[in-house]
CSV table of C-alpha atoms in Angstrom, one decimal:
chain,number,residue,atom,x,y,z
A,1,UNK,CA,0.0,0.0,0.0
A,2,UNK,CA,1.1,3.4,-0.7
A,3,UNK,CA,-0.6,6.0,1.9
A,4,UNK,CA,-1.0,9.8,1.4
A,5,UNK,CA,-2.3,11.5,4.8
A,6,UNK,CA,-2.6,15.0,5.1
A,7,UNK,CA,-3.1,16.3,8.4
A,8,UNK,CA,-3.9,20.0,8.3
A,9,UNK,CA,-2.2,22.2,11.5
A,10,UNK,CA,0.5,19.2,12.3
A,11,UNK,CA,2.3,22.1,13.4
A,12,UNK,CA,0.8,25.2,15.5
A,13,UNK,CA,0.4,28.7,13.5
A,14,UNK,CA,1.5,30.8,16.3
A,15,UNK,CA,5.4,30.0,16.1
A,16,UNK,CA,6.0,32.8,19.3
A,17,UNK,CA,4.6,30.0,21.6
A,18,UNK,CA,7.7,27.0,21.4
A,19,UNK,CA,6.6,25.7,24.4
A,20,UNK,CA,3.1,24.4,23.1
A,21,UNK,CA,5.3,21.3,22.2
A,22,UNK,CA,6.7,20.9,26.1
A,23,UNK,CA,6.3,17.3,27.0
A,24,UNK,CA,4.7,16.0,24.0
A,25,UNK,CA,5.2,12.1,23.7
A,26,UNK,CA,5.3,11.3,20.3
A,27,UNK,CA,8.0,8.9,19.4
A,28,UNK,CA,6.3,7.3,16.7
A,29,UNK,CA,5.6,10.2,14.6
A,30,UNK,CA,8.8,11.7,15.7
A,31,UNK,CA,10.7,8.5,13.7
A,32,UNK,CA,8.2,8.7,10.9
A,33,UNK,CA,9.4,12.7,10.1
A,34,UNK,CA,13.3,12.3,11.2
A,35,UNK,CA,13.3,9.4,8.6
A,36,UNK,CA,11.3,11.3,5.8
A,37,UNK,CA,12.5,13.4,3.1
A,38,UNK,CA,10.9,17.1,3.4
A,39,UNK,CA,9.6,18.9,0.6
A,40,UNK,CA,8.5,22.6,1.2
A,41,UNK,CA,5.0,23.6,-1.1
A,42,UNK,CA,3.3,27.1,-1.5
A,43,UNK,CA,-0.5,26.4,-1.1
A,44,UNK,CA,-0.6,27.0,3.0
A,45,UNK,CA,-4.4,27.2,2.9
A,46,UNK,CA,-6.7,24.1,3.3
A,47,UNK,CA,-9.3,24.6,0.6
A,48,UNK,CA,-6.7,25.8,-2.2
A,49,UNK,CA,-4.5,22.4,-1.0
A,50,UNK,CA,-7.0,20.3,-1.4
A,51,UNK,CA,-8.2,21.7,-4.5
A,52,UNK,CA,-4.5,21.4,-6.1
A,53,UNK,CA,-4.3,17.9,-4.5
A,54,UNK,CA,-6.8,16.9,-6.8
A,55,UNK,CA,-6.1,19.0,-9.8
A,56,UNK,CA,-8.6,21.4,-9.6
A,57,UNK,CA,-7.8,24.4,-11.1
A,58,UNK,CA,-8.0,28.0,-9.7
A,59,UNK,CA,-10.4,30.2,-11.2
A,60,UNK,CA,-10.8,33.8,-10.3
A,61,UNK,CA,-11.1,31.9,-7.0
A,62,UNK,CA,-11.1,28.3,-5.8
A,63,UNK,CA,-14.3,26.8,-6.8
A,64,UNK,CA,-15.3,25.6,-3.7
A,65,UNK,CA,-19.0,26.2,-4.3
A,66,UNK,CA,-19.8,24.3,-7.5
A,67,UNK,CA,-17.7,21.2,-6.8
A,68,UNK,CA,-19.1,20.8,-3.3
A,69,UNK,CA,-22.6,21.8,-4.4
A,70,UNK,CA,-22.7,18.4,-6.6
A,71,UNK,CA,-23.2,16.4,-2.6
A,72,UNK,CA,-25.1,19.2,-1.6
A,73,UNK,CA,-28.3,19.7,-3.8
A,74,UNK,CA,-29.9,16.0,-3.5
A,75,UNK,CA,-31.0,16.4,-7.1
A,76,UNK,CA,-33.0,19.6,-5.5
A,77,UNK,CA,-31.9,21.6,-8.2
A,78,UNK,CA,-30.8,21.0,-12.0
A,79,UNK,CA,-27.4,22.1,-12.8
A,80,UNK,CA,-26.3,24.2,-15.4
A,81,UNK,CA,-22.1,23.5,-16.2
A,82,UNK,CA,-22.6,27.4,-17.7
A,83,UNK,CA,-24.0,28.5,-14.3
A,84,UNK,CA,-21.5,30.6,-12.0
A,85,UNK,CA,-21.9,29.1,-8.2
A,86,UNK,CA,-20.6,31.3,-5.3
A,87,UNK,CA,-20.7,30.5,-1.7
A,88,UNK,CA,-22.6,32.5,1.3
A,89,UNK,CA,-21.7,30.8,4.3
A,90,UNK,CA,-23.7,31.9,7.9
A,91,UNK,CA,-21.0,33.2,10.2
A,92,UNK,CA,-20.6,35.5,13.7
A,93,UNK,CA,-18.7,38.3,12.9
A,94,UNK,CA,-17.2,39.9,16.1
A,95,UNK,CA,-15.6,43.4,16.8
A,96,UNK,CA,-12.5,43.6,19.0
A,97,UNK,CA,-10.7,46.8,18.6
A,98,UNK,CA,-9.9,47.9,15.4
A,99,UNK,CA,-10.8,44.2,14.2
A,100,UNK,CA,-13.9,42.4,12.8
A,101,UNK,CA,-12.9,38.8,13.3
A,102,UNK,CA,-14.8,36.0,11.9
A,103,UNK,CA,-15.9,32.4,13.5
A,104,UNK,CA,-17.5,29.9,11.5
A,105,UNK,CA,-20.2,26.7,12.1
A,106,UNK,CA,-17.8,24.7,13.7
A,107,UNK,CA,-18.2,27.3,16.7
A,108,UNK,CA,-22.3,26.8,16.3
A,109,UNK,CA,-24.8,25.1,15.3
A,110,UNK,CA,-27.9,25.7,12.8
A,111,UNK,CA,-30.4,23.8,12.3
A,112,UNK,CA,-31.9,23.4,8.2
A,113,UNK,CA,-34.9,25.2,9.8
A,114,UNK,CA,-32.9,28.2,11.1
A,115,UNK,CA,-30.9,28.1,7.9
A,116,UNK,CA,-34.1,28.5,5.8
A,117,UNK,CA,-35.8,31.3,8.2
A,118,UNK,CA,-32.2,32.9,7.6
A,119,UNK,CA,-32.1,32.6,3.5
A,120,UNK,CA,-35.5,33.7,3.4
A,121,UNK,CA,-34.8,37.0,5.0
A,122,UNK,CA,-32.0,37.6,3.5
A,123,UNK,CA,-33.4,37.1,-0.2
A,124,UNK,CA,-36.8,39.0,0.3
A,125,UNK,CA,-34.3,41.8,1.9
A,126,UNK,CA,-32.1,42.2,-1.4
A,127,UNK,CA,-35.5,41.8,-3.8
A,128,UNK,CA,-33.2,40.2,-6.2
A,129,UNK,CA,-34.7,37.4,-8.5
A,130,UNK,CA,-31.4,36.8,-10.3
A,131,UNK,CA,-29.8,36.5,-7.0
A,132,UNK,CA,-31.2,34.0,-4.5
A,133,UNK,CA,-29.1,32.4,-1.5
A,134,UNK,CA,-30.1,28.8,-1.1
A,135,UNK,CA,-29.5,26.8,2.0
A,136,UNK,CA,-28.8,23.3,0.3
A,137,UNK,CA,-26.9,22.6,3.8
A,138,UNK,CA,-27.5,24.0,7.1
A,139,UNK,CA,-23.8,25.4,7.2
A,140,UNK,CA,-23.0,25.6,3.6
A,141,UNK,CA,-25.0,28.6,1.6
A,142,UNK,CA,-24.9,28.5,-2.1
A,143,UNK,CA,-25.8,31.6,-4.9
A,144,UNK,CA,-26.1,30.7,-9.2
A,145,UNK,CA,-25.4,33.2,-10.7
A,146,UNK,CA,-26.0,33.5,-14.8
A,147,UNK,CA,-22.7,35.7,-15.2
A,148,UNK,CA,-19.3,35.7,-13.2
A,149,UNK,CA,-19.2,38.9,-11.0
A,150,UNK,CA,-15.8,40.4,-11.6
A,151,UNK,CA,-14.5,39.3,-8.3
A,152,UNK,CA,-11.9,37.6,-6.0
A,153,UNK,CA,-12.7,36.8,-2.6
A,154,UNK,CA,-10.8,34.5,0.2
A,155,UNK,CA,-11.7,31.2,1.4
A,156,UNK,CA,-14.1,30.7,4.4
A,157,UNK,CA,-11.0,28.8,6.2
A,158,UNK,CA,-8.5,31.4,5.6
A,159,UNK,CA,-10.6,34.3,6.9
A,160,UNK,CA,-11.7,32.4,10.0
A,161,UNK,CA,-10.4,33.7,13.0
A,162,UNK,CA,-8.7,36.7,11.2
A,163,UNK,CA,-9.3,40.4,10.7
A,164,UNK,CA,-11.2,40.5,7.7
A,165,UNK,CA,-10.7,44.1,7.5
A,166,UNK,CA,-8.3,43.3,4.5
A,167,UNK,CA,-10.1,40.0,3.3
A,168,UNK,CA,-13.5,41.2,1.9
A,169,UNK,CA,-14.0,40.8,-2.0
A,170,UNK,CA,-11.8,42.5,-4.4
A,171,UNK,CA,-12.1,43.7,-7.9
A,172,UNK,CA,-14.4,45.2,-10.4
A,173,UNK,CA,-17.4,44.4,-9.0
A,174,UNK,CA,-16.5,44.2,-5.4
A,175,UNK,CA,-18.8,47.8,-4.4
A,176,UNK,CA,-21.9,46.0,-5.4
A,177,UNK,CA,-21.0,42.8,-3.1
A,178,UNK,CA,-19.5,45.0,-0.3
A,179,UNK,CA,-22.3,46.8,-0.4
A,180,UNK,CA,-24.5,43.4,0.5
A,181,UNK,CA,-22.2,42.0,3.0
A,182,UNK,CA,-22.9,45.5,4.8
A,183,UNK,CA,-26.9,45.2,4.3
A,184,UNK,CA,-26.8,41.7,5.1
A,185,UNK,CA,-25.4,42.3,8.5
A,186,UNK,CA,-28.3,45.5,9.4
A,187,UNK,CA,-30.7,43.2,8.3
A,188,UNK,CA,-29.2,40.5,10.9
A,189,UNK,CA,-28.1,42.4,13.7
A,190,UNK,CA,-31.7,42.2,15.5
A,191,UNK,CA,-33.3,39.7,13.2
A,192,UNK,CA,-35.7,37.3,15.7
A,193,UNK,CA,-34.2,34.5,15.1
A,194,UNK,CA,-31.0,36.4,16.7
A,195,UNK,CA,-32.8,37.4,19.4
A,196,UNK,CA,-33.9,33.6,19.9
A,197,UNK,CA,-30.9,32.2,19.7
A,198,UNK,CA,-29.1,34.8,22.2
A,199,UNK,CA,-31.9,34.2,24.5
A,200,UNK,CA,-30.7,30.5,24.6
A,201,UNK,CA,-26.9,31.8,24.7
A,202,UNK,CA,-26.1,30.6,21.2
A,203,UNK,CA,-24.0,32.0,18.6
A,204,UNK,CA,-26.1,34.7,16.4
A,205,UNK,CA,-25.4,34.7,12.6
A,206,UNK,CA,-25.2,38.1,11.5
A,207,UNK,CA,-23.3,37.6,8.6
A,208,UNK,CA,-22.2,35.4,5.5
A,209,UNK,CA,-19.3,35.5,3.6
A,210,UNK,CA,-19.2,35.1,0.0
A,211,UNK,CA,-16.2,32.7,-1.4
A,212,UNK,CA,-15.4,29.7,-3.2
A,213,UNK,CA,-17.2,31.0,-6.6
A,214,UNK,CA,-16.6,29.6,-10.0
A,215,UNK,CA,-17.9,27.4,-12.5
A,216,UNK,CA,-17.7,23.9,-12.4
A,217,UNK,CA,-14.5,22.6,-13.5
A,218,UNK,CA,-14.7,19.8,-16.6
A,219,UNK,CA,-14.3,16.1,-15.1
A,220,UNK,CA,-11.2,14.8,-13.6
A,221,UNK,CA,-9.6,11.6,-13.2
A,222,UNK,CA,-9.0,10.0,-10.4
A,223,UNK,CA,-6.1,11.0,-8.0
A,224,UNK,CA,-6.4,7.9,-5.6
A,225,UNK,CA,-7.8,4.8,-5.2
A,226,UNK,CA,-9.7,5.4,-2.5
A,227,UNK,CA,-10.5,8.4,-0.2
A,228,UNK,CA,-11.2,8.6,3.9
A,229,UNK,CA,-12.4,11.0,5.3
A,230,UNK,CA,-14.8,12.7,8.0
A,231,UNK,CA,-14.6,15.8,6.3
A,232,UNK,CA,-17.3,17.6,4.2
A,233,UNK,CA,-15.1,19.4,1.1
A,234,UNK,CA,-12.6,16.0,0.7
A,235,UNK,CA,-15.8,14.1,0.5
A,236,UNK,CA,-17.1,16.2,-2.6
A,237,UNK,CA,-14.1,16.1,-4.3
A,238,UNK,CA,-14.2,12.3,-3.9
A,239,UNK,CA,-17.7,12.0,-5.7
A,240,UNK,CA,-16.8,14.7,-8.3
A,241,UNK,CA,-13.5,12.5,-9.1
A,242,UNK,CA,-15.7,9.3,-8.9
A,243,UNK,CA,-13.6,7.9,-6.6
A,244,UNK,CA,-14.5,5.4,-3.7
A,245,UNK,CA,-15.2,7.1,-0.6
A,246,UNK,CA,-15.4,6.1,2.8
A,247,UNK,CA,-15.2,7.5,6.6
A,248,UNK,CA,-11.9,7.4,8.9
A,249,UNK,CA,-11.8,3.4,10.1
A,250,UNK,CA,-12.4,3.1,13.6
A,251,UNK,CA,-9.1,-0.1,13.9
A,252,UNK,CA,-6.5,1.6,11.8
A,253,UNK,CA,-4.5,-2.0,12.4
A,254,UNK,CA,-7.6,-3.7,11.1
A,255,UNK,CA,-8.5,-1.6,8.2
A,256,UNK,CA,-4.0,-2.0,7.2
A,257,UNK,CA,-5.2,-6.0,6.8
A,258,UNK,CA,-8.0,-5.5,4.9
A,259,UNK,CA,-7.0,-2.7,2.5
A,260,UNK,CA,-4.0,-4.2,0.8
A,261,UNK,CA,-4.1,-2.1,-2.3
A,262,UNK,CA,-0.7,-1.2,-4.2
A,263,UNK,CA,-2.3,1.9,-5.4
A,264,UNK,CA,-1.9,5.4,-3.2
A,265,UNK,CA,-5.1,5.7,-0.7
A,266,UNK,CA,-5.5,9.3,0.3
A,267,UNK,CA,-6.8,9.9,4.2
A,268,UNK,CA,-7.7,13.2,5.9
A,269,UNK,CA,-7.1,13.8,9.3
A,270,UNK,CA,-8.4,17.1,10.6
A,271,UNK,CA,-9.1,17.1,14.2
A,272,UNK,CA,-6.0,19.3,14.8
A,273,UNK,CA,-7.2,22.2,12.3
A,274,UNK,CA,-10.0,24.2,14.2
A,275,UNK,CA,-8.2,23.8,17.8
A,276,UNK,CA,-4.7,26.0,15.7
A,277,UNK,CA,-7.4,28.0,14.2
A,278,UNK,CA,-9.4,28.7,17.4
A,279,UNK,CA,-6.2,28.8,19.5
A,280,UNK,CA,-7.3,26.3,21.9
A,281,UNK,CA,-3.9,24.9,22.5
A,282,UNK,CA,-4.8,22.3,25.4
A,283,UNK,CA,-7.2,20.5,22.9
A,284,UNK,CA,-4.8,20.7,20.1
A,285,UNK,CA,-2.2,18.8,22.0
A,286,UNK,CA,-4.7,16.2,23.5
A,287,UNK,CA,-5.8,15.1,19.6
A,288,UNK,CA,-2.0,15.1,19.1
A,289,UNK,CA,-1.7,13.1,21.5
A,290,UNK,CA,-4.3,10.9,20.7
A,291,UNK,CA,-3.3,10.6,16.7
A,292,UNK,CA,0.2,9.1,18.0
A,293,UNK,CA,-1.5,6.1,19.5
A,294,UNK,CA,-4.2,5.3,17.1
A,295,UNK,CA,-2.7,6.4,13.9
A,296,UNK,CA,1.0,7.5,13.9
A,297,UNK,CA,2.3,3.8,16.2
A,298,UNK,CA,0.2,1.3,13.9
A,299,UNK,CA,1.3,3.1,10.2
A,300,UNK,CA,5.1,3.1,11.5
A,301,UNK,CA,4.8,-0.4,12.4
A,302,UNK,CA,3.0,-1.1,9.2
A,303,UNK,CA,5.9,0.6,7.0
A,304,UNK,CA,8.1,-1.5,9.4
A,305,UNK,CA,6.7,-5.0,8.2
A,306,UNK,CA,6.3,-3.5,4.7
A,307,UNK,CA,2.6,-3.4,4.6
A,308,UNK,CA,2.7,0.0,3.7
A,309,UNK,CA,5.5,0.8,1.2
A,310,UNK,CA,5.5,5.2,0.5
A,311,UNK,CA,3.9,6.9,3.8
A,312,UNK,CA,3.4,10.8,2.5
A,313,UNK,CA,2.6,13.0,5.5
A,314,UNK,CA,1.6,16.5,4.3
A,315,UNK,CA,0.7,19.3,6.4
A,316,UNK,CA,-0.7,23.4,6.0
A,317,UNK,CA,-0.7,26.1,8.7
A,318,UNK,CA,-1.3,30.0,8.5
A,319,UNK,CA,3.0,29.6,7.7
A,320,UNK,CA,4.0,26.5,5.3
A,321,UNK,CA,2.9,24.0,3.4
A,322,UNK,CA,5.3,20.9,4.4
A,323,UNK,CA,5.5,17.3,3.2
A,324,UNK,CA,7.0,14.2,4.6
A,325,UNK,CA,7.9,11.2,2.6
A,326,UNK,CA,9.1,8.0,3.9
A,327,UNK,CA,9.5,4.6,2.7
A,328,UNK,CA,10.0,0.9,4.2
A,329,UNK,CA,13.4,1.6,3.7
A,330,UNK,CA,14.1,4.9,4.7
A,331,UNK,CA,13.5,3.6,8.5
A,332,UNK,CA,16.8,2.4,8.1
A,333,UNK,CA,18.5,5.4,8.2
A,334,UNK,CA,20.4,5.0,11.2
A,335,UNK,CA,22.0,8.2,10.7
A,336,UNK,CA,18.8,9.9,10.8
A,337,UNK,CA,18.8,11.8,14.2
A,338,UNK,CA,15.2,11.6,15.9
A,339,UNK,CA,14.5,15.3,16.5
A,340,UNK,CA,11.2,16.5,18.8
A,341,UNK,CA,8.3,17.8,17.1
A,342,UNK,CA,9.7,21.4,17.6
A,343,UNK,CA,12.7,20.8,15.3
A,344,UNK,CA,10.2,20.9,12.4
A,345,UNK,CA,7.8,23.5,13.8
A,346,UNK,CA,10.9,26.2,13.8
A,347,UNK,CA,11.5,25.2,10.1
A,348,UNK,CA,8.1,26.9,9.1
A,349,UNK,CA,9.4,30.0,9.4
């Protein structure tokens, strides 16, 4: 078996904190990386990686929306490949200082009720039959669009978190969609749903943000032979690319026996990503912790006993983009000084 894992925020963003990695056990992984060869890539963000992973290419922007739209619409809609899809995502915009920053649904929860009171508001509030937002997923907000809007926006994972001061659309058109962002949050900001949800002390939305637009790329082959995953985008790329998908296995030394396949498998691993995001450093190093014993032991004894032949770690923060490849017998590098997590977190900068 060859083994592609990509495990977004391996390494914490915030490099002024060393000590986040104080009395981390982690000898497995730690002999997986000191044996690997490291490559250095440019596409830091998670949505652009994953698009590139799987050749996707960029548009005026990443086109999130149409791609992921094709597991989203339950053949509720019919799809146009002419028709321009953007994304509209429900988020809590908060003001600190100078600073709006921006949290997204993995900090609340929305029902497809709430969603639909939301849309419903917000589309009788811009009057605008050629521009409807539809709530195909509680979370995930979607706008067709006959013409592309001269635009570029940023994704809805590299604004969360951040000042999006600097990140709001860009371009030709960017006044008119500005200009909605704005009326979108008056409309919000004492909508009774908000008031409902505050009453309950629960995240308001009073806001979207538009991303991810494009039209939908032509076919493309397969990348893998087979993709795991729990999470939502790598999942849509895996139907769009027709290729077998499945959830993370529960017995990693289980699934190693029964998946025996010479061709690369490609798993995604991102219980570390919102805790670096959301700078929740105690959780981030308990799933750490927790991905040495049930993933990072069993593959390294795997690659011992040449069940697994080519491990490729690859990894994304706010700084790099890093990847670590190993073989069966690269572990024989007995040269190869074991170095602490750290030693590779310094080299993102």
């Amino acid at each position: 078996m060859n083994l592609h894992l990509y495990i977004p925020s391996l390494f914490w963003s915030d490099t002024t904190i060393p000590e986040i990695y104080q009395d981390l056990y982690l000898p497995s992984l730690e002999k997986l990386l000191a044996k690997s060869k490291i490559e250095k890539t440019d596409t830091t963000d998670f949505s652009a990686w994953l698009c590139n992973t799987f050749k996707i290419e960029k548009q005026h922007d990443w086109p999130v929306a149409p791609v992921m739209l094709q597991t989203d619409k339950n053949n509720h809609i019919t799809v146009s490949d002419k028709d321009y899809w953007l994304r509209a995502d429900p988020v809590h915009l908060r003001v600190e200082q100078n600073h709006i920053m921006l949290a997204d649904s993995n900090v609340f929860e929305l029902t497809q009720d709430e969603a639909v009171q939301y849309t419903s508001a917000i589309n009788q509030c811009l009057n605008d039959e050629l521009l409807i937002v539809l709530p195909f997923h509680s979370s995930r907000w979607y706008i067709r669009l006959k013409d592309r809007p001269e635009i570029h926006t940023h994704t809805l994972s590299s604004a969360t978190c951040q000042n999006i001061n600097n990140l709001l659309p860009t371009g030709n058109d960017s006044g008119k969609w500005r200009k909605m962002f704005n009326e979108i949050q008056m409309l919000l900001h004492d909508h009774p749903l908000n008031l409902e949800r505050a009453a309950r002390n629960q995240i308001v939305i009073n806001s979207v943000w538009f991303w991810g637009g494009g039209l939908l790329p032509q076919s493309i082959q397969p990348v893998y032979s087979n993709i795991w995953s729990d999470e939502p985008f790598s999942r849509a790329l895996a139907d769009f690319s027709l290729t077998p998908y499945k959830r993370l296995p529960d017995n990693i030394a289980k699934w190693l026996q029964e998946y025996r396949s010479e061709n690369w498998q490609f798993i995604v691993l991102d219980s570390l990503l919102n805790h670096d995001k959301y700078n929740n450093a105690l959780a981030w190093r308990e799933n750490l912790k927790k991905l040495e014993k049930t993933w990072f032991t069993p593959l390294y004894t795997a690659l011992k006993n040449n069940q697994i032949k080519t491990l490729k770690i690859s990894t994304t923060n706010e700084n790099a983009a890093l990847n670590f490849i190993v073989t069966s017998n690269s572990l024989w590098k007995f040269w190869a000084t074991i170095k602490p997590l750290s030693f590779y977190a310094d080299s993102q900068t």
